[in-house]
Coordinates of C-alpha atoms and ligand atoms in Angstrom, one line a residue:
X2 CA -8.1 -31.3 -0.3
X3 CA -9.9 -28.6 -2.3
X4 CA -8.4 -25.3 -3.3
X5 CA -9.6 -22.1 -1.5
X6 CA -10.3 -18.9 -3.3
X7 CA -10.7 -16.2 -0.7
X8 CA -12.1 -13.2 -2.5
X9 CA -12.4 -9.9 -0.6
X10 CA -14.2 -7.0 -2.3
X11 CA -13.0 -3.9 -0.5
X12 CA -15.8 -1.8 1.1
X13 CA -18.5 -4.0 -0.4
X14 CA -21.0 -3.7 2.4
X15 CA -23.6 -0.9 2.3
X16 CA -27.0 0.3 3.5
X17 CA -30.3 0.5 1.6
X18 CA -30.4 3.5 -0.7
X19 CA -33.6 5.2 -1.5
X20 CA -32.7 5.9 -5.2
X21 CA -32.0 2.2 -5.6
X22 CA -35.4 1.2 -4.5
X23 CA -34.3 0.8 -0.9
X24 CA -31.7 -1.8 -1.9
X25 CA -28.0 -1.7 -1.3
X26 CA -25.6 -1.5 -4.3
X27 CA -24.8 -5.2 -3.9
X28 CA -28.5 -6.1 -3.7
X29 CA -29.5 -3.9 -6.7
X30 CA -26.5 -5.0 -8.9
X31 CA -27.1 -7.5 -11.7
X32 CA -24.6 -10.2 -10.7
X33 CA -25.6 -13.5 -12.2
X34 CA -22.2 -15.2 -11.5
X35 CA -22.1 -14.3 -7.8
X36 CA -25.7 -15.4 -7.5
X37 CA -24.8 -18.7 -9.1
X38 CA -22.4 -19.2 -6.3
X39 CA -25.0 -18.0 -3.8
X40 CA -27.3 -20.9 -4.7
X41 CA -24.5 -23.4 -3.7
X42 CA -23.4 -21.6 -0.6
X43 CA -23.7 -21.1 3.2
X44 CA -24.0 -17.5 4.2
X45 CA -23.4 -15.5 7.3
X46 CA -22.5 -12.0 8.3
X47 CA -19.2 -10.8 9.7
X48 CA -17.9 -8.1 12.1
X49 CA -14.4 -8.1 10.7
X50 CA -12.7 -6.6 13.7
X51 CA -15.5 -6.6 16.2
X52 CA -19.0 -5.2 16.8
X53 CA -19.2 -1.4 17.0
X54 CA -15.8 -1.0 15.2
X55 CA -15.6 0.8 11.9
X56 CA -12.2 -0.6 10.8
X57 CA -9.6 0.7 8.4
X58 CA -8.7 -1.8 5.7
X59 CA -5.3 -2.9 7.1
X60 CA -6.7 -3.8 10.6
X61 CA -9.6 -5.6 9.0
X62 CA -7.4 -7.6 6.6
X63 CA -5.2 -8.7 9.5
X64 CA -8.2 -9.8 11.3
X65 CA -9.9 -11.7 8.5
X66 CA -6.6 -13.5 7.8
X67 CA -6.9 -15.0 11.2
X68 CA -4.8 -12.7 13.4
X69 CA -6.0 -10.8 16.5
X70 CA -5.3 -7.2 15.4
X71 CA -5.2 -6.0 19.0
X72 CA -2.3 -8.3 19.5
X73 CA -0.4 -7.8 16.3
X74 CA -1.1 -4.4 14.8
X75 CA 1.6 -1.8 15.1
X76 CA 0.1 0.9 12.9
X77 CA -0.4 1.6 9.2
X78 CA 2.8 3.5 8.7
X79 CA 5.1 0.6 9.3
X80 CA 3.0 -1.8 7.1
X81 CA 3.0 0.5 4.1
X82 CA 6.6 1.6 4.5
X83 CA 7.7 -2.1 4.6
X84 CA 5.6 -2.9 1.5
X85 CA 7.3 -0.1 -0.4
X86 CA 10.7 -1.5 0.4
X87 CA 11.7 1.2 2.9
X88 CA 14.1 -0.3 5.4
X89 CA 12.6 0.0 8.9
X90 CA 14.0 -1.1 12.3
X91 CA 12.5 -1.0 15.8
X92 CA 12.7 2.6 16.9
X93 CA 12.4 4.1 13.5
X94 CA 9.3 6.3 12.9
X95 CA 7.2 5.2 9.9
X96 CA 4.2 7.3 8.6
X97 CA 1.5 7.0 6.0
X98 CA 1.4 10.3 4.2
X99 CA -0.8 12.2 1.7
X100 CA 0.3 14.9 -0.6
X101 CA -2.2 17.7 0.0
X102 CA -3.0 21.3 -1.0
X103 CA -2.9 24.2 1.5
X104 CA -3.1 28.0 1.2
X105 CA 0.4 29.3 0.6
X106 CA 0.1 31.9 3.3
X107 CA -1.5 29.9 6.0
X108 CA -2.1 26.3 7.4
X109 CA -5.6 26.1 6.0
X110 CA -5.9 23.0 3.9
X111 CA -7.7 23.4 0.5
X112 CA -7.7 19.7 -0.5
X113 CA -6.4 16.8 1.5
X114 CA -5.8 14.8 -1.7
X115 CA -4.6 17.4 -4.2
X116 CA -7.9 17.2 -6.0
X117 CA -7.3 13.4 -6.4
X118 CA -5.6 14.2 -9.7
X119 CA -1.9 14.2 -8.8
X120 CA -0.4 11.5 -11.0
X121 CA 2.0 8.9 -9.7
X122 CA 4.6 10.3 -12.1
X123 CA 4.2 13.8 -10.7
X124 CA 4.3 12.5 -7.1
X125 CA 7.5 10.6 -8.0
X126 CA 9.2 13.7 -9.2
X127 CA 8.2 15.6 -6.0
X128 CA 9.4 12.8 -3.8
X129 CA 12.8 12.8 -5.6
X130 CA 13.1 16.5 -4.9
X131 CA 12.2 16.1 -1.2
X132 CA 14.7 13.3 -0.8
X133 CA 17.4 15.4 -2.5
X134 CA 16.8 18.7 -0.8
X135 CA 15.4 18.3 2.7
X136 CA 17.8 17.7 5.6
X137 CA 16.8 17.1 9.2
X138 CA 19.0 17.7 12.3
X139 CA 20.2 14.5 14.0
X140 CA 18.1 12.3 11.8
X141 CA 17.8 10.9 8.3
X142 CA 14.7 10.0 6.4
X143 CA 13.4 8.1 3.4
X144 CA 10.3 9.4 1.6
X145 CA 8.5 7.5 -1.1
X146 CA 5.3 8.2 -3.1
X147 CA 3.1 5.1 -3.7
X148 CA -0.1 5.6 -5.8
X149 CA -1.4 9.0 -6.8
X150 CA -1.4 11.3 -3.8
X151 CA -0.3 8.6 -1.3
X152 CA 3.1 7.9 0.1
X153 CA 5.2 6.8 3.1
X154 CA 7.9 8.3 5.2
X155 CA 10.4 6.7 7.6
X156 CA 12.5 8.9 9.9
X157 CA 15.5 7.4 11.6
X158 CA 17.2 9.1 14.5
X159 CA 21.0 9.0 14.2
X160 CA 22.2 6.7 17.0
X161 CA 18.9 6.5 18.8
X162 CA 15.2 5.7 18.8
X163 CA 12.0 7.6 18.1
X164 CA 8.6 7.1 19.6
X165 CA 5.5 6.9 17.5
X166 CA 3.3 8.2 20.4
X167 CA 2.8 11.4 18.5
X168 CA -0.3 12.9 17.0
X169 CA -1.2 13.1 13.3
X170 CA -0.7 16.3 11.3
X171 CA -3.6 15.1 9.0
X172 CA -6.7 16.7 10.7
X173 CA -9.0 14.0 9.3
X174 CA -7.6 11.2 11.4
X175 CA -7.3 10.7 15.1
X176 CA -4.6 8.5 16.6
X177 CA -5.9 6.1 19.2
X178 CA -3.1 3.9 20.4
X179 CA -1.7 2.2 17.3
X180 CA -5.0 2.8 15.4
X181 CA -5.9 5.6 13.0
X182 CA -9.5 6.6 13.4
X183 CA -11.3 8.7 10.7
X184 CA -12.9 11.8 12.3
X185 CA -16.5 12.6 11.3
X186 CA -16.0 16.3 11.7
X187 CA -12.7 18.2 11.7
X188 CA -11.3 21.6 11.0
X189 CA -9.3 21.6 7.8
X190 CA -6.1 22.9 9.2
X191 CA -2.7 21.3 9.4
X192 CA -2.2 20.0 12.9
X193 CA 1.0 20.5 14.8
X194 CA 2.6 17.1 15.7
X195 CA 2.9 16.6 19.5
X196 CA 3.4 13.8 21.9
X197 CA 0.0 12.0 22.6
X198 CA -1.7 12.7 25.9
X199 CA 0.2 11.2 28.8
X200 CA 3.5 11.1 26.9
X201 CA 4.3 14.8 27.0
X202 CA 7.5 14.1 28.9
X203 CA 8.8 11.3 26.7
X204 CA 12.1 12.4 25.2
X205 CA 11.6 10.1 22.2
X206 CA 8.1 11.4 21.5
X207 CA 9.2 15.0 21.8
X208 CA 12.0 14.4 19.4
X209 CA 9.7 12.5 17.0
X210 CA 7.2 15.4 17.0
X211 CA 9.9 18.0 16.4
X212 CA 11.4 16.1 13.5
X213 CA 7.9 15.6 12.0
X214 CA 7.1 19.4 12.2
X215 CA 10.5 20.2 10.8
X216 CA 9.9 17.8 7.9
X217 CA 6.6 19.4 7.1
X218 CA 8.0 22.9 7.0
X219 CA 11.1 22.0 5.0
X220 CA 9.1 19.8 2.5
X221 CA 6.6 22.6 1.9
X222 CA 9.4 25.0 1.0
X223 CA 10.8 22.5 -1.5
X224 CA 7.3 21.6 -2.9
X225 CA 6.3 25.3 -3.5
X226 CA 9.4 25.8 -5.6
X227 CA 9.0 22.6 -7.6
X228 CA 8.6 22.7 -11.4
X229 CA 5.9 20.0 -11.0
X230 CA 3.7 22.5 -9.1
X231 CA 4.5 25.4 -11.4
X232 CA 3.1 23.3 -14.3
X233 CA 0.1 22.4 -12.3
X234 CA -0.6 26.0 -11.4
X235 CA -0.5 26.8 -15.1
X236 CA -3.1 24.1 -15.8
X237 CA -5.2 25.5 -13.0
X238 CA -4.8 22.3 -10.9
X239 CA -4.4 22.4 -7.2
X240 CA -0.7 22.2 -6.2
X241 CA 0.8 19.6 -3.9
X242 CA 2.5 21.8 -1.4
X243 CA 2.0 19.9 1.8
X244 CA 2.8 16.5 3.3
X245 CA 0.2 15.3 5.8
X246 CA 1.5 12.6 8.2
X247 CA -0.6 10.0 10.1
X248 CA -0.7 6.6 11.6
X249 CA 2.9 6.6 12.8
X250 CA 4.4 3.3 14.1
X251 CA 7.8 2.4 15.5
X252 CA 8.1 -1.3 14.7
X253 CA 6.9 -3.9 12.3
X254 CA 4.2 -6.5 13.3
X255 CA 5.5 -10.0 13.9
X256 CA 2.9 -12.5 12.5
X257 CA 3.2 -16.2 12.7
X258 CA 3.5 -17.6 9.2
X259 CA 0.0 -18.1 7.7
X260 CA 0.9 -21.1 5.6
X261 CA 2.2 -22.9 8.7
X262 CA -0.6 -21.7 10.9
X263 CA -3.3 -23.3 8.7
X264 CA -1.1 -25.9 7.0
X265 CA -1.9 -24.7 3.5
X266 CA 0.3 -22.9 1.0
X267 CA -1.0 -19.4 0.4
X268 CA -0.5 -17.0 -2.5
X269 CA -2.2 -13.7 -2.9
X270 CA -3.4 -11.0 -5.3
X271 CA -3.2 -7.6 -3.7
X272 CA -3.2 -4.1 -5.2
X273 CA -2.6 -1.5 -2.4
X274 CA 0.8 -1.2 -0.7
X275 CA -0.7 -1.8 2.8
X276 CA -2.2 -5.1 1.7
X277 CA 1.1 -6.1 0.1
X278 CA 2.8 -5.4 3.4
X279 CA 0.4 -7.6 5.3
X280 CA 0.8 -10.3 2.7
X281 CA 4.6 -10.3 2.9
X282 CA 4.7 -10.2 6.7
X283 CA 2.2 -13.1 7.1
X284 CA 4.3 -15.1 4.6
X285 CA 2.0 -15.2 1.6
X286 CA 3.6 -15.2 -1.9
X287 CA 2.5 -12.2 -3.9
X288 CA 1.4 -13.0 -7.4
X289 CA 2.7 -10.1 -9.5
X290 CA 0.1 -8.1 -11.4
X291 CA 0.3 -5.1 -13.7
X292 CA -0.9 -1.9 -12.1
X293 CA -4.7 -1.3 -12.3
X294 CA -5.7 0.7 -15.4
X295 CA -8.9 2.7 -16.2
X296 CA -10.2 -0.4 -18.1
X297 CA -11.7 -2.2 -15.1
X298 CA -13.3 -4.9 -17.3
X299 CA -9.9 -5.7 -18.8
X300 CA -8.2 -5.7 -15.4
X301 CA -10.7 -8.1 -13.9
X302 CA -10.4 -10.4 -16.9
X303 CA -6.7 -10.4 -16.5
X304 CA -6.9 -11.1 -12.8
X305 CA -9.3 -14.1 -13.4
X306 CA -6.7 -15.5 -15.9
X307 CA -3.9 -15.1 -13.4
X308 CA -5.9 -16.8 -10.6
X309 CA -6.5 -19.8 -12.8
X310 CA -2.8 -19.9 -13.6
X311 CA -1.7 -19.5 -10.0
X312 CA -4.2 -22.1 -8.6
X313 CA -1.9 -24.8 -9.8
X314 CA 0.9 -23.6 -7.5
X315 CA -1.0 -22.9 -4.3
X316 CA -3.6 -24.5 -1.9
X317 CA -5.2 -21.1 -1.3
X318 CA -5.3 -17.7 -2.9
X319 CA -6.3 -14.5 -1.1
X320 CA -7.6 -12.1 -3.7
X321 CA -8.2 -8.5 -2.6
X322 CA -10.2 -6.4 -5.1
X323 CA -10.3 -2.7 -4.4
X324 CA -13.2 -1.9 -6.7
X325 CA -16.3 -0.9 -4.6
X326 CA -14.6 1.1 -1.9
X327 CA -13.5 4.2 -3.7
X328 CA -16.8 5.3 -5.3
X329 CA -18.5 4.6 -1.9
X330 CA -16.1 7.2 -0.3
X331 CA -17.4 9.7 -2.7
X332 CA -21.0 8.7 -2.1
X333 CA -21.3 7.5 -5.7
X334 CA -23.7 4.6 -5.3
X335 CA -24.3 4.0 -9.0
X336 CA -20.6 3.8 -9.6
X337 CA -20.3 1.4 -6.7
X338 CA -23.1 -0.7 -8.2
X339 CA -21.3 -0.7 -11.6
X340 CA -18.0 -1.7 -10.0
X341 CA -19.8 -4.8 -8.5
X342 CA -21.4 -5.6 -11.8
X343 CA -18.0 -5.4 -13.6
X344 CA -16.4 -7.6 -11.0
X345 CA -19.2 -10.1 -11.5
X346 CA -19.0 -10.1 -15.2
X347 CA -15.3 -10.0 -15.8
X348 CA -13.8 -11.6 -12.7
X349 CA -16.3 -14.2 -11.6
X350 CA -17.6 -14.6 -15.2
X351 CA -14.2 -15.6 -16.4
X352 CA -13.3 -17.6 -13.3
X353 CA -16.3 -19.8 -12.7
X354 CA -16.2 -21.8 -15.9
X355 CA -12.6 -22.7 -15.3
X356 CA -12.6 -23.5 -11.6
X357 CA -15.5 -25.9 -10.8
X358 CA -16.9 -26.1 -7.3
X359 CA -16.0 -29.8 -7.3
X360 CA -12.4 -28.9 -6.5
X361 CA -12.6 -25.3 -5.4
X362 CA -14.2 -23.5 -2.4
X363 CA -15.2 -19.9 -3.0
X364 CA -15.3 -17.7 0.0
X365 CA -16.6 -14.2 -0.9
X366 CA -16.7 -11.4 1.6
X367 CA -15.4 -7.9 2.4
X368 CA -13.0 -6.2 4.8
X369 CA -15.6 -3.6 6.0
X370 CA -18.7 -1.8 4.9
X371 CA -18.4 1.6 3.2
X372 CA -22.0 3.0 3.1
X373 CA -22.3 5.6 0.3
X374 CA -24.7 7.5 2.6
X375 CA -21.8 8.3 5.1
X376 CA -18.9 8.1 2.6
X377 CA -16.8 6.3 5.2
X378 CA -16.1 2.9 6.7
X379 CA -18.8 1.9 9.1
X380 CA -19.4 -0.7 11.8
X381 CA -22.1 -2.5 9.7
X382 CA -21.2 -6.2 9.3
X383 CA -20.2 -7.5 5.9
X384 CA -21.9 -10.4 4.0
X385 CA -20.1 -13.7 3.6
X386 CA -20.8 -16.7 1.4
X387 CA -18.9 -19.9 1.2
X388 CA -19.7 -21.9 -1.9
X389 CA -18.6 -25.5 -2.4
X390 CA -19.9 -28.8 -3.7
X391 CA -20.9 -31.5 -1.2
X392 CA -22.4 -29.1 1.3
X393 CA -26.0 -28.5 2.2
X394 CA -26.6 -25.0 0.7
X395 CA -28.8 -22.5 2.5
X396 CA -31.1 -22.2 -0.5
X397 CA -30.5 -18.5 -0.8
X398 CA -30.7 -17.2 -4.4
X399 CA -28.8 -14.0 -4.2
X400 CA -25.7 -12.7 -2.4
X401 CA -26.4 -9.5 -0.4
X402 CA -26.3 -8.0 3.1
X403 CA -29.9 -8.8 3.8
X404 CA -29.8 -12.4 2.7
X405 CA -26.5 -13.0 4.5
X406 CA -28.2 -12.3 7.8
X407 CA -30.6 -15.2 7.0
X408 CA -27.7 -17.7 6.3
X409 CA -26.8 -20.8 8.4
X410 CA -23.4 -19.4 9.4
X411 CA -25.0 -16.6 11.4
X412 CA -22.8 -14.0 13.1
X413 CA -19.1 -14.3 12.9
X414 CA -16.0 -12.2 13.7
X415 CA -13.0 -11.8 11.4
X416 CA -10.5 -14.2 13.1
X417 CA -13.1 -17.0 12.9
X418 CA -13.1 -17.0 9.1
X419 CA -9.9 -18.8 8.2
X420 CA -10.4 -21.8 10.6
X421 CA -13.9 -22.1 9.1
X422 CA -12.7 -22.1 5.5
X423 CA -10.2 -24.8 6.4
X424 CA -13.1 -27.1 7.4
X425 CA -14.6 -26.6 3.9
X426 CA -11.5 -27.4 2.0
X427 CA -10.3 -30.4 4.1
Ligands
ZN521 ZN1 -11.0 -1.6 2.7
ZN522 ZN1 -12.0 2.8 2.2

């Protein structure tokens, strides 16, 4: 049996960009190593969750790991909270949160991400103050910051249950069932948490909404007094005086174990808490990595080394690389292109010489497209290539969205990928 390297480049897919000569960032990037793989591959294009769906990363990852998200997904909040080690039982209410900046005298939001420059260390001090000073009536909570302005919150009703059928206080996301859906247009005002339509009479939802609103009010009071924010004010930086809740869930997903499901031993490389949560709940081993730094080249080199080391212990490695998604959300197509080139040079460039196709299958794809043009995830399919020796390659010279559509694998949906990869390694 060959080894499988399942490499997912977050938000890789894009649309042609005029300033790149009508090419996508992937198409325009200089990526000799990925193109070496392309020559020995079969290609196709993938709707990771389904056609006409612009998925969030978590739902997409669940799907491309072989699970029907409609059956298993219980919301982003529970996944991230679990990943961060917050204890969560059925009937607890778990949120994904952002630190944000609002006007002191009103509910108008100035920046949903505190200018993207709140450090993890600052957020940690703010979280500590919130846990120490905020008290809720009839409930307890655990609050934890994760990376930068991001964090998680679990509220537990004393001696009872809460319902997650409540709306987001973050105006940028709609709640549709267990899914969080990014809104294209929204008014930048803190939303009051309420039971979702049709659940107005649910006691557990009313209580959940009241506790959430109370948490927001009390945490803002603590944050506005915090020395962390006073320092930021002095430095003319936006202050973190608001917690925005979204994607509440009331239980953890129960996945069948991935290694048993496909009869291969899985390890993984993941960076973001939500991916860690999915990895742990599906039964993959997490290969520990140092936190990402500003030196992307160094980070990718290190990851390539760790992959080679870990390949001895596992049949398959799932490797999720965050690189291209973030610049795409800011519409920075040149930075997205650079991030692809760095991944090619330092990750693939260090990996390929040490993991010959003779005994390794490379499956390279993405969890969703993030077109720079719209600065958000889209329903566009993502390209896929599966490179291996002993197959009849499609004869395509370069890996990109356009070429993937000409590949022999044709159109696929996320849950079809894992069973397909298994046929290549066995
Ligand atoms: Zn993603
Ligand atoms: Zn994204």
